[in-house]
Amino acid sequence: VQLQASGGGSVQAGGSLKLSCAASGRSVSDYGLGWFRRAPGKEREFVATITSTGARTFYRDSVKGRFTISRDNAKNSVYLQMDSLEPEDTAVYYCVADRRGGEFYEPDYWGQGTQVTVSS
């Protein structure tokens, strides 16, 4: 499975961005999908994940109510709508996939990152 993320950029605090990730190599309709991030000088961390059917979503506490994860299995894609962005959201964001299909925190597959920079 190859994962290609896009949509990163630079915004001011309070702004919005939408990340997209397209999977290739095989269908990921039975995979859990999600996003992780790594801020400068910090460890990589979970941001949000979504189960294979899209029925359940999971978020880290600091992004709840501001970020929304979604998927389109017909397009083999996952998205992350980020609103009310804060400088603390500045990081490289990684698209991930997991064969288990449910809740996960240690993905099997990682895409290349896309930079998100939020200025105050």
PDB file of C-alpha atoms in Angstrom:
ATOM      1  CA  VAL A   1       0.000   0.000   0.000  1.00  0.00           C
ATOM      2  CA  GLN A   2       1.308   3.432  -0.953  1.00  0.00           C
ATOM      3  CA  LEU A   3      -0.144   6.559   0.605  1.00  0.00           C
ATOM      4  CA  GLN A   4       0.152  10.005  -0.966  1.00  0.00           C
ATOM      5  CA  ALA A   5      -0.839  12.975   1.183  1.00  0.00           C
ATOM      6  CA  SER A   6      -1.506  16.489  -0.034  1.00  0.00           C
ATOM      7  CA  GLY A   7      -3.101  19.718   1.097  1.00  0.00           C
ATOM      8  CA  GLY A   8      -0.599  21.018   3.617  1.00  0.00           C
ATOM      9  CA  GLY A   9       0.429  24.638   3.715  1.00  0.00           C
ATOM     10  CA  SER A  10       0.776  27.765   5.814  1.00  0.00           C
ATOM     11  CA  VAL A  11      -2.157  29.502   7.483  1.00  0.00           C
ATOM     12  CA  GLN A  12      -2.768  31.959  10.265  1.00  0.00           C
ATOM     13  CA  ALA A  13      -4.205  30.890  13.592  1.00  0.00           C
ATOM     14  CA  GLY A  14      -7.939  30.388  13.322  1.00  0.00           C
ATOM     15  CA  GLY A  15      -7.710  29.324   9.709  1.00  0.00           C
ATOM     16  CA  SER A  16      -8.538  26.034   8.021  1.00  0.00           C
ATOM     17  CA  LEU A  17      -6.857  23.428   5.876  1.00  0.00           C
ATOM     18  CA  LYS A  18      -8.006  20.149   4.418  1.00  0.00           C
ATOM     19  CA  LEU A  19      -5.559  17.282   4.010  1.00  0.00           C
ATOM     20  CA  SER A  20      -6.205  14.527   1.499  1.00  0.00           C
ATOM     21  CA  CYS A  21      -4.574  11.147   1.125  1.00  0.00           C
ATOM     22  CA  ALA A  22      -4.924   8.770  -1.796  1.00  0.00           C
ATOM     23  CA  ALA A  23      -3.989   5.122  -1.397  1.00  0.00           C
ATOM     24  CA  SER A  24      -2.683   2.972  -4.221  1.00  0.00           C
ATOM     25  CA  GLY A  25      -1.450  -0.563  -4.665  1.00  0.00           C
ATOM     26  CA  ARG A  26      -4.640  -2.175  -3.414  1.00  0.00           C
ATOM     27  CA  SER A  27      -8.043  -1.220  -2.085  1.00  0.00           C
ATOM     28  CA  VAL A  28      -7.960   0.024   1.509  1.00  0.00           C
ATOM     29  CA  SER A  29     -11.723  -0.196   1.987  1.00  0.00           C
ATOM     30  CA  ASP A  30     -11.166  -2.841   4.685  1.00  0.00           C
ATOM     31  CA  TYR A  31      -8.322  -0.943   6.380  1.00  0.00           C
ATOM     32  CA  GLY A  32      -8.430   1.539   9.171  1.00  0.00           C
ATOM     33  CA  LEU A  33      -7.084   4.903   7.978  1.00  0.00           C
ATOM     34  CA  GLY A  34      -5.838   7.918   9.819  1.00  0.00           C
ATOM     35  CA  TRP A  35      -3.438  10.759  10.442  1.00  0.00           C
ATOM     36  CA  PHE A  36      -0.434  11.143  12.712  1.00  0.00           C
ATOM     37  CA  ARG A  37       1.839  14.133  13.085  1.00  0.00           C
ATOM     38  CA  ARG A  38       5.306  15.107  14.257  1.00  0.00           C
ATOM     39  CA  ALA A  39       5.935  18.592  15.569  1.00  0.00           C
ATOM     40  CA  PRO A  40       9.456  20.057  15.656  1.00  0.00           C
ATOM     41  CA  GLY A  41      11.434  18.515  18.490  1.00  0.00           C
ATOM     42  CA  LYS A  42       8.620  16.168  19.507  1.00  0.00           C
ATOM     43  CA  GLU A  43       7.692  12.542  19.100  1.00  0.00           C
ATOM     44  CA  ARG A  44       5.296  11.432  16.407  1.00  0.00           C
ATOM     45  CA  GLU A  45       1.712  11.355  17.752  1.00  0.00           C
ATOM     46  CA  PHE A  46      -1.718  10.091  16.859  1.00  0.00           C
ATOM     47  CA  VAL A  47      -4.143  12.725  15.544  1.00  0.00           C
ATOM     48  CA  ALA A  48      -7.234  10.932  14.227  1.00  0.00           C
ATOM     49  CA  THR A  49      -8.295   7.562  12.849  1.00  0.00           C
ATOM     50  CA  ILE A  50     -11.383   6.139  11.186  1.00  0.00           C
ATOM     51  CA  THR A  51     -12.545   2.524  10.958  1.00  0.00           C
ATOM     52  CA  SER A  52     -12.928   0.708   7.663  1.00  0.00           C
ATOM     53  CA  THR A  53     -16.664   1.400   7.370  1.00  0.00           C
ATOM     54  CA  GLY A  54     -16.348   4.945   8.648  1.00  0.00           C
ATOM     55  CA  ALA A  55     -18.711   4.141  11.489  1.00  0.00           C
ATOM     56  CA  ARG A  56     -16.258   5.090  14.225  1.00  0.00           C
ATOM     57  CA  THR A  57     -13.743   7.894  14.506  1.00  0.00           C
ATOM     58  CA  PHE A  58     -11.113   8.636  17.126  1.00  0.00           C
ATOM     59  CA  TYR A  59      -9.345  11.901  17.928  1.00  0.00           C
ATOM     60  CA  ARG A  60      -6.641  13.074  20.246  1.00  0.00           C
ATOM     61  CA  ASP A  61      -8.115  15.360  22.885  1.00  0.00           C
ATOM     62  CA  SER A  62      -6.400  18.525  21.665  1.00  0.00           C
ATOM     63  CA  VAL A  63      -8.090  18.374  18.228  1.00  0.00           C
ATOM     64  CA  LYS A  64     -11.585  17.243  19.228  1.00  0.00           C
ATOM     65  CA  GLY A  65     -14.193  19.656  17.955  1.00  0.00           C
ATOM     66  CA  ARG A  66     -11.730  21.254  15.530  1.00  0.00           C
ATOM     67  CA  PHE A  67     -10.629  18.405  13.235  1.00  0.00           C
ATOM     68  CA  THR A  68     -12.850  16.018  11.277  1.00  0.00           C
ATOM     69  CA  ILE A  69     -11.652  12.821   9.644  1.00  0.00           C
ATOM     70  CA  SER A  70     -13.579  11.218   6.798  1.00  0.00           C
ATOM     71  CA  ARG A  71     -13.038   8.658   4.079  1.00  0.00           C
ATOM     72  CA  ASP A  72     -14.300   7.798   0.622  1.00  0.00           C
ATOM     73  CA  ASN A  73     -13.800   4.115  -0.077  1.00  0.00           C
ATOM     74  CA  ALA A  74     -14.823   4.552  -3.708  1.00  0.00           C
ATOM     75  CA  LYS A  75     -11.846   6.885  -4.112  1.00  0.00           C
ATOM     76  CA  ASN A  76      -9.549   4.900  -1.837  1.00  0.00           C
ATOM     77  CA  SER A  77      -8.987   8.085   0.116  1.00  0.00           C
ATOM     78  CA  VAL A  78      -9.022   9.619   3.571  1.00  0.00           C
ATOM     79  CA  TYR A  79      -9.325  13.283   4.520  1.00  0.00           C
ATOM     80  CA  LEU A  80      -8.666  15.535   7.496  1.00  0.00           C
ATOM     81  CA  GLN A  81     -10.576  18.792   7.740  1.00  0.00           C
ATOM     82  CA  MET A  82      -8.742  21.063  10.161  1.00  0.00           C
ATOM     83  CA  ASP A  83     -10.545  24.149  11.461  1.00  0.00           C
ATOM     84  CA  SER A  84      -9.672  26.709  14.115  1.00  0.00           C
ATOM     85  CA  LEU A  85      -6.017  25.876  13.635  1.00  0.00           C
ATOM     86  CA  GLU A  86      -3.591  26.789  16.399  1.00  0.00           C
ATOM     87  CA  PRO A  87       0.191  27.317  16.291  1.00  0.00           C
ATOM     88  CA  GLU A  88       0.497  24.101  18.320  1.00  0.00           C
ATOM     89  CA  ASP A  89      -0.894  22.210  15.304  1.00  0.00           C
ATOM     90  CA  THR A  90       2.247  23.026  13.341  1.00  0.00           C
ATOM     91  CA  ALA A  91       3.756  19.689  12.310  1.00  0.00           C
ATOM     92  CA  VAL A  92       4.410  17.295   9.503  1.00  0.00           C
ATOM     93  CA  TYR A  93       1.220  15.287   9.028  1.00  0.00           C
ATOM     94  CA  TYR A  94       1.363  11.653   7.929  1.00  0.00           C
ATOM     95  CA  CYS A  95      -1.359   9.592   6.341  1.00  0.00           C
ATOM     96  CA  VAL A  96      -1.505   6.044   7.745  1.00  0.00           C
ATOM     97  CA  ALA A  97      -3.280   2.753   7.126  1.00  0.00           C
ATOM     98  CA  ASP A  98      -3.789  -0.337   9.253  1.00  0.00           C
ATOM     99  CA  ARG A  99      -4.863  -3.799   8.166  1.00  0.00           C
ATOM    100  CA  ARG A 100      -6.932  -4.414  11.284  1.00  0.00           C
ATOM    101  CA  GLY A 101      -9.700  -2.094  10.116  1.00  0.00           C
ATOM    102  CA  GLY A 102     -10.754  -0.992  13.570  1.00  0.00           C
ATOM    103  CA  GLU A 103      -9.262   1.270  16.207  1.00  0.00           C
ATOM    104  CA  PHE A 104      -5.461   1.397  15.965  1.00  0.00           C
ATOM    105  CA  TYR A 105      -2.480   3.354  17.239  1.00  0.00           C
ATOM    106  CA  GLU A 106       0.400   1.532  15.538  1.00  0.00           C
ATOM    107  CA  PRO A 107      -0.227   1.685  11.789  1.00  0.00           C
ATOM    108  CA  ASP A 108       1.110  -0.839   9.323  1.00  0.00           C
ATOM    109  CA  TYR A 109       1.662   1.700   6.548  1.00  0.00           C
ATOM    110  CA  TRP A 110       2.878   5.277   6.485  1.00  0.00           C
ATOM    111  CA  GLY A 111       2.784   7.843   3.712  1.00  0.00           C
ATOM    112  CA  GLN A 112       5.191  10.676   3.170  1.00  0.00           C
ATOM    113  CA  GLY A 113       4.412  13.721   5.272  1.00  0.00           C
ATOM    114  CA  THR A 114       2.859  17.017   4.357  1.00  0.00           C
ATOM    115  CA  GLN A 115       3.862  20.167   6.233  1.00  0.00           C
ATOM    116  CA  VAL A 116       1.273  22.233   8.085  1.00  0.00           C
ATOM    117  CA  THR A 117       2.445  25.553   9.513  1.00  0.00           C
ATOM    118  CA  VAL A 118       0.170  27.740  11.637  1.00  0.00           C
ATOM    119  CA  SER A 119       1.360  31.232  12.482  1.00  0.00           C
ATOM    120  CA  SER A 120       0.063  33.336  15.354  1.00  0.00           C
TER     121      SER A 120
END
